[in-house]
Amino acid sequence: DGGITQSPKYLFRKEGQNVTLSCEQNLNHDAMYWYRQDPGQGLRLIYYSQIVNDFQKGDIAEGYSVSREKKESFPLTVTSAQKNPTAFYLCASTVGGGSQPQHFGDGTRLSIL
Amino acid sequence: AQKVTQAQTEISVVEKEDVTLDCVYETRDTTYYLFWYKQPPSGELVFLIRRNSFDEQNEISGRYSWNFQKSTSSFNFTITASQVVDSAVYFCALSEARGGANNLFFGTGTRLTVIP
C-alpha cells in the first residue's frame, strides 16, 4: 500500500545528543514536510522540501536540520541546540501546489531522558 | 498574515447528538484552500475535505457536512448523529496558492469527545 512511514514511533534523547527521525514515502510525491505538534498549539512547520536536494525553513527551524537526497526520504535531525525537543513530530507529503491535501505519517513521539 | 482560529478547545456530546466545529480564518489572498483533518488517538492526521476559495457550495458526505461562508471567513464542520468513533481532535487548515509550496497553517484543534 502507498503511504508515509515514520520511524521510530517513540524516541528518547539524552542531553547533548542529536537524534534523527526517519520519514519515507512511496507515493511518488514531490513535496515533503515536517511538523511539530505540542499540546494545545496545533501543528507548526519545521522544514519543507519541494524537490530533491532543496529544502526551506519553516516557522520553527532553529535546532533542527534536514536533508533530501532522495525523493522518497526526508529525515529530520533534532540537534542538541533544540532545548525543548519533547513533542510529537509529523511528516507529510503532497504532489505539490496549494490545492492538494497533504498526506501524513503516524508520527514520532520524542521525549527527553 | 494567515491565521486559523478554532475557538472551541474541547467539546463533549452524547452519542447521536449533532455537533458543529467552528473555524474562522484570515488571509489576504483571493485564492486559497481550506482543509479539515481528523486526528484520532493513534496520532496520524486523516484528510477529510478540501475547499477552494471560489467554491462556496456546501458539501455533505454521509454524516459530515461543511458550511463555507466567505462573508464571515468561516468554514464550519458539522457531524450529524455523532458516534463514539468520531472522538478525535479535528484541525482546520489554510493553504495559500502562491509560490508553489503547499504550506498549511493549522488552527489549534478542537478535541471532540462523544460519550456513549
PDB file of C-alpha atoms in Angstrom:
ATOM      1  CA  ASP A   1       0.000   0.000   0.000  1.00  0.00           C
ATOM      2  CA  GLY A   2       1.162   3.544  -0.693  1.00  0.00           C
ATOM      3  CA  GLY A   3       1.816   5.740   2.252  1.00  0.00           C
ATOM      4  CA  ILE A   4       4.204   7.516   4.571  1.00  0.00           C
ATOM      5  CA  THR A   5       6.260   5.611   7.112  1.00  0.00           C
ATOM      6  CA  GLN A   6       7.760   7.325  10.119  1.00  0.00           C
ATOM      7  CA  SER A   7      10.170   5.624  12.474  1.00  0.00           C
ATOM      8  CA  PRO A   8      10.678   5.114  15.265  1.00  0.00           C
ATOM      9  CA  LYS A   9       7.275   5.559  16.887  1.00  0.00           C
ATOM     10  CA  TYR A  10       8.886   6.554  20.192  1.00  0.00           C
ATOM     11  CA  LEU A  11      12.325   8.090  20.686  1.00  0.00           C
ATOM     12  CA  PHE A  12      14.256   9.220  23.723  1.00  0.00           C
ATOM     13  CA  ARG A  13      17.031  11.764  23.658  1.00  0.00           C
ATOM     14  CA  LYS A  14      19.766  12.337  26.178  1.00  0.00           C
ATOM     15  CA  GLU A  15      21.150  15.778  26.918  1.00  0.00           C
ATOM     16  CA  GLY A  16      23.574  16.958  24.241  1.00  0.00           C
ATOM     17  CA  GLN A  17      22.602  14.231  21.822  1.00  0.00           C
ATOM     18  CA  ASN A  18      21.452  14.561  18.234  1.00  0.00           C
ATOM     19  CA  VAL A  19      18.688  12.226  17.106  1.00  0.00           C
ATOM     20  CA  THR A  20      17.298  11.549  13.646  1.00  0.00           C
ATOM     21  CA  LEU A  21      13.666  10.859  12.787  1.00  0.00           C
ATOM     22  CA  SER A  22      13.006   8.895   9.624  1.00  0.00           C
ATOM     23  CA  CYS A  23      10.305   9.657   7.052  1.00  0.00           C
ATOM     24  CA  GLU A  24       9.844   7.575   3.908  1.00  0.00           C
ATOM     25  CA  GLN A  25       7.082   7.832   1.328  1.00  0.00           C
ATOM     26  CA  ASN A  26       6.187   5.657  -1.661  1.00  0.00           C
ATOM     27  CA  LEU A  27       3.508   7.947  -3.041  1.00  0.00           C
ATOM     28  CA  ASN A  28       5.861   9.499  -5.619  1.00  0.00           C
ATOM     29  CA  HIS A  29       5.154  12.901  -4.086  1.00  0.00           C
ATOM     30  CA  ASP A  30       7.491  15.786  -4.841  1.00  0.00           C
ATOM     31  CA  ALA A  31       6.973  17.808  -1.678  1.00  0.00           C
ATOM     32  CA  MET A  32       7.611  16.696   1.886  1.00  0.00           C
ATOM     33  CA  TYR A  33       7.121  18.446   5.224  1.00  0.00           C
ATOM     34  CA  TRP A  34       7.992  18.167   8.899  1.00  0.00           C
ATOM     35  CA  TYR A  35       5.662  19.476  11.602  1.00  0.00           C
ATOM     36  CA  ARG A  36       5.932  19.693  15.334  1.00  0.00           C
ATOM     37  CA  GLN A  37       2.836  19.264  17.488  1.00  0.00           C
ATOM     38  CA  ASP A  38       2.696  20.474  21.088  1.00  0.00           C
ATOM     39  CA  PRO A  39      -0.401  20.169  23.298  1.00  0.00           C
ATOM     40  CA  GLY A  40      -2.870  22.948  22.589  1.00  0.00           C
ATOM     41  CA  GLN A  41      -0.738  24.523  19.864  1.00  0.00           C
ATOM     42  CA  GLY A  42      -1.719  22.690  16.725  1.00  0.00           C
ATOM     43  CA  LEU A  43       0.930  21.853  14.139  1.00  0.00           C
ATOM     44  CA  ARG A  44       3.843  24.110  13.331  1.00  0.00           C
ATOM     45  CA  LEU A  45       6.023  23.788  10.249  1.00  0.00           C
ATOM     46  CA  ILE A  46       9.697  22.992  10.837  1.00  0.00           C
ATOM     47  CA  TYR A  47      11.073  22.403   7.323  1.00  0.00           C
ATOM     48  CA  TYR A  48       9.751  21.578   3.906  1.00  0.00           C
ATOM     49  CA  SER A  49      11.176  20.381   0.618  1.00  0.00           C
ATOM     50  CA  GLN A  50       9.614  20.804  -2.802  1.00  0.00           C
ATOM     51  CA  ILE A  51      12.222  18.833  -4.762  1.00  0.00           C
ATOM     52  CA  VAL A  52      15.263  16.650  -4.185  1.00  0.00           C
ATOM     53  CA  ASN A  53      18.343  18.469  -2.876  1.00  0.00           C
ATOM     54  CA  ASP A  54      16.312  21.519  -1.928  1.00  0.00           C
ATOM     55  CA  PHE A  55      14.592  22.449   1.335  1.00  0.00           C
ATOM     56  CA  GLN A  56      13.323  25.544   3.092  1.00  0.00           C
ATOM     57  CA  LYS A  57      12.951  26.611   6.704  1.00  0.00           C
ATOM     58  CA  GLY A  58       9.511  26.760   8.187  1.00  0.00           C
ATOM     59  CA  ASP A  59       8.341  28.747  11.193  1.00  0.00           C
ATOM     60  CA  ILE A  60      10.369  26.922  13.854  1.00  0.00           C
ATOM     61  CA  ALA A  61      13.517  25.603  12.131  1.00  0.00           C
ATOM     62  CA  GLU A  62      16.017  26.547  14.863  1.00  0.00           C
ATOM     63  CA  GLY A  63      17.639  23.474  16.399  1.00  0.00           C
ATOM     64  CA  TYR A  64      16.597  21.191  13.540  1.00  0.00           C
ATOM     65  CA  SER A  65      18.219  20.078  10.285  1.00  0.00           C
ATOM     66  CA  VAL A  66      17.022  18.071   7.286  1.00  0.00           C
ATOM     67  CA  SER A  67      18.297  16.536   4.069  1.00  0.00           C
ATOM     68  CA  ARG A  68      16.561  15.491   0.869  1.00  0.00           C
ATOM     69  CA  GLU A  69      18.946  13.264  -1.063  1.00  0.00           C
ATOM     70  CA  LYS A  70      16.194  11.022  -2.411  1.00  0.00           C
ATOM     71  CA  LYS A  71      12.651  11.780  -3.450  1.00  0.00           C
ATOM     72  CA  GLU A  72      11.316   9.139  -1.080  1.00  0.00           C
ATOM     73  CA  SER A  73      13.163  10.215   2.040  1.00  0.00           C
ATOM     74  CA  PHE A  74      13.179  13.343   4.217  1.00  0.00           C
ATOM     75  CA  PRO A  75      14.907  12.684   7.551  1.00  0.00           C
ATOM     76  CA  LEU A  76      14.775  15.226  10.370  1.00  0.00           C
ATOM     77  CA  THR A  77      17.624  15.651  12.849  1.00  0.00           C
ATOM     78  CA  VAL A  78      16.841  17.167  16.215  1.00  0.00           C
ATOM     79  CA  THR A  79      20.127  18.670  17.333  1.00  0.00           C
ATOM     80  CA  SER A  80      21.386  19.420  20.815  1.00  0.00           C
ATOM     81  CA  ALA A  81      20.676  23.081  20.054  1.00  0.00           C
ATOM     82  CA  GLN A  82      16.949  22.363  20.304  1.00  0.00           C
ATOM     83  CA  LYS A  83      16.453  22.922  24.018  1.00  0.00           C
ATOM     84  CA  ASN A  84      12.840  21.804  24.203  1.00  0.00           C
ATOM     85  CA  PRO A  85      12.533  18.871  21.819  1.00  0.00           C
ATOM     86  CA  THR A  86       9.784  16.973  23.631  1.00  0.00           C
ATOM     87  CA  ALA A  87       6.895  16.885  21.158  1.00  0.00           C
ATOM     88  CA  PHE A  88       5.041  14.815  18.588  1.00  0.00           C
ATOM     89  CA  TYR A  89       6.612  15.053  15.135  1.00  0.00           C
ATOM     90  CA  LEU A  90       4.611  14.505  11.975  1.00  0.00           C
ATOM     91  CA  CYS A  91       5.909  14.067   8.450  1.00  0.00           C
ATOM     92  CA  ALA A  92       3.715  14.782   5.426  1.00  0.00           C
ATOM     93  CA  SER A  93       3.917  14.748   1.660  1.00  0.00           C
ATOM     94  CA  THR A  94       1.943  16.049  -1.283  1.00  0.00           C
ATOM     95  CA  VAL A  95       2.151  16.173  -5.040  1.00  0.00           C
ATOM     96  CA  GLY A  96       2.743  19.893  -4.788  1.00  0.00           C
ATOM     97  CA  GLY A  97       0.759  23.085  -5.154  1.00  0.00           C
ATOM     98  CA  GLY A  98      -1.507  24.761  -2.642  1.00  0.00           C
ATOM     99  CA  SER A  99      -4.623  22.912  -3.672  1.00  0.00           C
ATOM    100  CA  GLN A 100      -3.569  19.386  -2.844  1.00  0.00           C
ATOM    101  CA  PRO A 101      -4.096  17.818   0.575  1.00  0.00           C
ATOM    102  CA  GLN A 102      -1.087  16.657   2.500  1.00  0.00           C
ATOM    103  CA  HIS A 103      -0.818  13.013   3.492  1.00  0.00           C
ATOM    104  CA  PHE A 104       0.582  12.352   6.949  1.00  0.00           C
ATOM    105  CA  GLY A 105       2.565   9.617   8.615  1.00  0.00           C
ATOM    106  CA  ASP A 106       1.766   8.131  12.029  1.00  0.00           C
ATOM    107  CA  GLY A 107       4.207  10.392  13.846  1.00  0.00           C
ATOM    108  CA  THR A 108       7.176  10.037  16.192  1.00  0.00           C
ATOM    109  CA  ARG A 109       6.929  10.971  19.842  1.00  0.00           C
ATOM    110  CA  LEU A 110      10.225  12.355  21.135  1.00  0.00           C
ATOM    111  CA  SER A 111      10.984  12.666  24.822  1.00  0.00           C
ATOM    112  CA  ILE A 112      13.943  13.792  26.899  1.00  0.00           C
ATOM    113  CA  LEU A 113      15.623  11.266  29.195  1.00  0.00           C
TER     114      LEU A 113
ATOM    115  CA  ALA B   1      -0.843  37.320   7.623  1.00  0.00           C
ATOM    116  CA  GLN B   2      -2.526  33.975   7.646  1.00  0.00           C
ATOM    117  CA  LYS B   3      -4.343  32.751  10.690  1.00  0.00           C
ATOM    118  CA  VAL B   4      -6.780  29.990  11.531  1.00  0.00           C
ATOM    119  CA  THR B   5      -8.821  30.165  14.717  1.00  0.00           C
ATOM    120  CA  GLN B   6     -10.633  27.253  16.293  1.00  0.00           C
ATOM    121  CA  ALA B   7     -12.113  28.828  19.374  1.00  0.00           C
ATOM    122  CA  GLN B   8     -13.560  25.591  20.762  1.00  0.00           C
ATOM    123  CA  THR B   9     -10.776  23.784  22.567  1.00  0.00           C
ATOM    124  CA  GLU B  10     -12.855  20.825  23.724  1.00  0.00           C
ATOM    125  CA  ILE B  11     -16.413  19.689  23.075  1.00  0.00           C
ATOM    126  CA  SER B  12     -18.286  16.774  24.628  1.00  0.00           C
ATOM    127  CA  VAL B  13     -21.534  15.439  23.244  1.00  0.00           C
ATOM    128  CA  VAL B  14     -23.661  12.422  23.894  1.00  0.00           C
ATOM    129  CA  GLU B  15     -23.811   9.845  21.134  1.00  0.00           C
ATOM    130  CA  LYS B  16     -26.363  10.641  18.395  1.00  0.00           C
ATOM    131  CA  GLU B  17     -26.270  14.358  19.077  1.00  0.00           C
ATOM    132  CA  ASP B  18     -25.260  16.742  16.301  1.00  0.00           C
ATOM    133  CA  VAL B  19     -22.152  18.851  16.800  1.00  0.00           C
ATOM    134  CA  THR B  20     -20.615  21.771  14.902  1.00  0.00           C
ATOM    135  CA  LEU B  21     -16.922  22.595  14.984  1.00  0.00           C
ATOM    136  CA  ASP B  22     -16.114  26.211  14.199  1.00  0.00           C
ATOM    137  CA  CYS B  23     -13.255  27.502  12.061  1.00  0.00           C
ATOM    138  CA  VAL B  24     -12.509  31.142  11.266  1.00  0.00           C
ATOM    139  CA  TYR B  25      -9.630  32.114   9.008  1.00  0.00           C
ATOM    140  CA  GLU B  26      -7.712  35.195   7.942  1.00  0.00           C
ATOM    141  CA  THR B  27      -5.873  35.681   4.675  1.00  0.00           C
ATOM    142  CA  ARG B  28      -5.099  38.499   2.280  1.00  0.00           C
ATOM    143  CA  ASP B  29      -5.100  36.214  -0.752  1.00  0.00           C
ATOM    144  CA  THR B  30      -8.085  35.894  -3.028  1.00  0.00           C
ATOM    145  CA  THR B  31      -7.114  32.337  -3.926  1.00  0.00           C
ATOM    146  CA  TYR B  32      -6.730  29.940  -1.043  1.00  0.00           C
ATOM    147  CA  TYR B  33      -7.703  26.475   0.104  1.00  0.00           C
ATOM    148  CA  LEU B  34      -9.274  25.263   3.305  1.00  0.00           C
ATOM    149  CA  PHE B  35      -8.955  21.804   4.782  1.00  0.00           C
ATOM    150  CA  TRP B  36     -10.279  19.755   7.650  1.00  0.00           C
ATOM    151  CA  TYR B  37      -8.239  16.943   9.160  1.00  0.00           C
ATOM    152  CA  LYS B  38      -9.110  14.387  11.840  1.00  0.00           C
ATOM    153  CA  GLN B  39      -6.512  13.166  14.333  1.00  0.00           C
ATOM    154  CA  PRO B  40      -7.661  10.009  16.142  1.00  0.00           C
ATOM    155  CA  PRO B  41      -5.854   8.811  19.279  1.00  0.00           C
ATOM    156  CA  SER B  42      -3.405   6.856  17.127  1.00  0.00           C
ATOM    157  CA  GLY B  43      -1.894  10.175  16.041  1.00  0.00           C
ATOM    158  CA  GLU B  44      -1.934  10.318  12.259  1.00  0.00           C
ATOM    159  CA  LEU B  45      -3.850  13.126  10.547  1.00  0.00           C
ATOM    160  CA  VAL B  46      -6.601  11.967   8.235  1.00  0.00           C
ATOM    161  CA  PHE B  47      -7.684  14.281   5.431  1.00  0.00           C
ATOM    162  CA  LEU B  48     -11.438  14.942   5.398  1.00  0.00           C
ATOM    163  CA  ILE B  49     -12.153  17.716   2.921  1.00  0.00           C
ATOM    164  CA  ARG B  50     -10.662  20.476   0.794  1.00  0.00           C
ATOM    165  CA  ARG B  51     -12.498  23.592  -0.341  1.00  0.00           C
ATOM    166  CA  ASN B  52     -11.130  26.315  -2.633  1.00  0.00           C
ATOM    167  CA  SER B  53     -11.951  29.980  -2.188  1.00  0.00           C
ATOM    168  CA  PHE B  54     -14.036  30.160  -5.352  1.00  0.00           C
ATOM    169  CA  ASP B  55     -16.407  27.407  -4.375  1.00  0.00           C
ATOM    170  CA  GLU B  56     -18.833  28.354  -1.626  1.00  0.00           C
ATOM    171  CA  GLN B  57     -21.090  25.412  -2.213  1.00  0.00           C
ATOM    172  CA  ASN B  58     -21.710  23.479   0.949  1.00  0.00           C
ATOM    173  CA  GLU B  59     -20.807  19.825   0.939  1.00  0.00           C
ATOM    174  CA  ILE B  60     -22.283  16.765   2.574  1.00  0.00           C
ATOM    175  CA  SER B  61     -20.577  13.411   2.896  1.00  0.00           C
ATOM    176  CA  GLY B  62     -22.577  10.922   4.885  1.00  0.00           C
ATOM    177  CA  ARG B  63     -22.894  12.254   8.427  1.00  0.00           C
ATOM    178  CA  TYR B  64     -20.370  15.039   7.729  1.00  0.00           C
ATOM    179  CA  SER B  65     -21.212  18.429   6.262  1.00  0.00           C
ATOM    180  CA  TRP B  66     -19.253  21.621   5.749  1.00  0.00           C
ATOM    181  CA  ASN B  67     -20.514  25.199   5.595  1.00  0.00           C
ATOM    182  CA  PHE B  68     -18.143  27.630   3.851  1.00  0.00           C
ATOM    183  CA  GLN B  69     -19.041  31.324   4.124  1.00  0.00           C
ATOM    184  CA  LYS B  70     -16.575  33.834   2.677  1.00  0.00           C
ATOM    185  CA  SER B  71     -18.582  36.750   4.061  1.00  0.00           C
ATOM    186  CA  THR B  72     -17.729  35.666   7.599  1.00  0.00           C
ATOM    187  CA  SER B  73     -14.439  33.897   6.754  1.00  0.00           C
ATOM    188  CA  SER B  74     -15.726  30.702   8.266  1.00  0.00           C
ATOM    189  CA  PHE B  75     -15.530  27.047   7.316  1.00  0.00           C
ATOM    190  CA  ASN B  76     -17.550  25.131   9.874  1.00  0.00           C
ATOM    191  CA  PHE B  77     -17.841  21.367  10.147  1.00  0.00           C
ATOM    192  CA  THR B  78     -20.959  19.566  11.370  1.00  0.00           C
ATOM    193  CA  ILE B  79     -21.217  15.937  12.385  1.00  0.00           C
ATOM    194  CA  THR B  80     -24.770  14.632  12.426  1.00  0.00           C
ATOM    195  CA  ALA B  81     -25.796  11.814  14.746  1.00  0.00           C
ATOM    196  CA  SER B  82     -22.353  11.615  16.322  1.00  0.00           C
ATOM    197  CA  GLN B  83     -20.775   8.257  17.118  1.00  0.00           C
ATOM    198  CA  VAL B  84     -18.071   7.218  19.556  1.00  0.00           C
ATOM    199  CA  VAL B  85     -15.702   6.670  16.610  1.00  0.00           C
ATOM    200  CA  ASP B  86     -15.931  10.392  15.882  1.00  0.00           C
ATOM    201  CA  SER B  87     -13.970  11.099  19.056  1.00  0.00           C
ATOM    202  CA  ALA B  88     -10.756  12.766  17.908  1.00  0.00           C
ATOM    203  CA  VAL B  89      -9.015  16.102  17.550  1.00  0.00           C
ATOM    204  CA  TYR B  90     -10.161  17.990  14.473  1.00  0.00           C
ATOM    205  CA  PHE B  91      -7.967  20.550  12.739  1.00  0.00           C
ATOM    206  CA  CYS B  92      -8.921  23.246  10.295  1.00  0.00           C
ATOM    207  CA  ALA B  93      -6.106  24.446   8.000  1.00  0.00           C
ATOM    208  CA  LEU B  94      -5.490  27.112   5.365  1.00  0.00           C
ATOM    209  CA  SER B  95      -3.196  26.974   2.322  1.00  0.00           C
ATOM    210  CA  GLU B  96      -2.439  29.838   0.004  1.00  0.00           C
ATOM    211  CA  ALA B  97      -1.810  29.346  -3.683  1.00  0.00           C
ATOM    212  CA  ARG B  98       1.366  31.388  -4.066  1.00  0.00           C
ATOM    213  CA  GLY B  99       4.855  30.074  -4.583  1.00  0.00           C
ATOM    214  CA  GLY B 100       4.107  26.504  -5.483  1.00  0.00           C
ATOM    215  CA  ALA B 101       4.577  25.335  -1.944  1.00  0.00           C
ATOM    216  CA  ASN B 102       1.653  23.865  -0.109  1.00  0.00           C
ATOM    217  CA  ASN B 103       2.353  25.214   3.342  1.00  0.00           C
ATOM    218  CA  LEU B 104      -0.538  24.636   5.669  1.00  0.00           C
ATOM    219  CA  PHE B 105      -1.442  26.954   8.523  1.00  0.00           C
ATOM    220  CA  PHE B 106      -3.259  24.995  11.183  1.00  0.00           C
ATOM    221  CA  GLY B 107      -5.676  26.011  13.860  1.00  0.00           C
ATOM    222  CA  THR B 108      -5.057  24.752  17.371  1.00  0.00           C
ATOM    223  CA  GLY B 109      -7.617  21.996  17.001  1.00  0.00           C
ATOM    224  CA  THR B 110     -10.864  21.023  18.695  1.00  0.00           C
ATOM    225  CA  ARG B 111     -10.948  17.869  20.784  1.00  0.00           C
ATOM    226  CA  LEU B 112     -14.305  16.142  20.348  1.00  0.00           C
ATOM    227  CA  THR B 113     -15.406  13.520  22.824  1.00  0.00           C
ATOM    228  CA  VAL B 114     -18.527  11.528  22.044  1.00  0.00           C
ATOM    229  CA  ILE B 115     -19.951   9.898  25.140  1.00  0.00           C
ATOM    230  CA  PRO B 116     -21.780   6.601  24.647  1.00  0.00           C
TER     231      PRO B 116
END
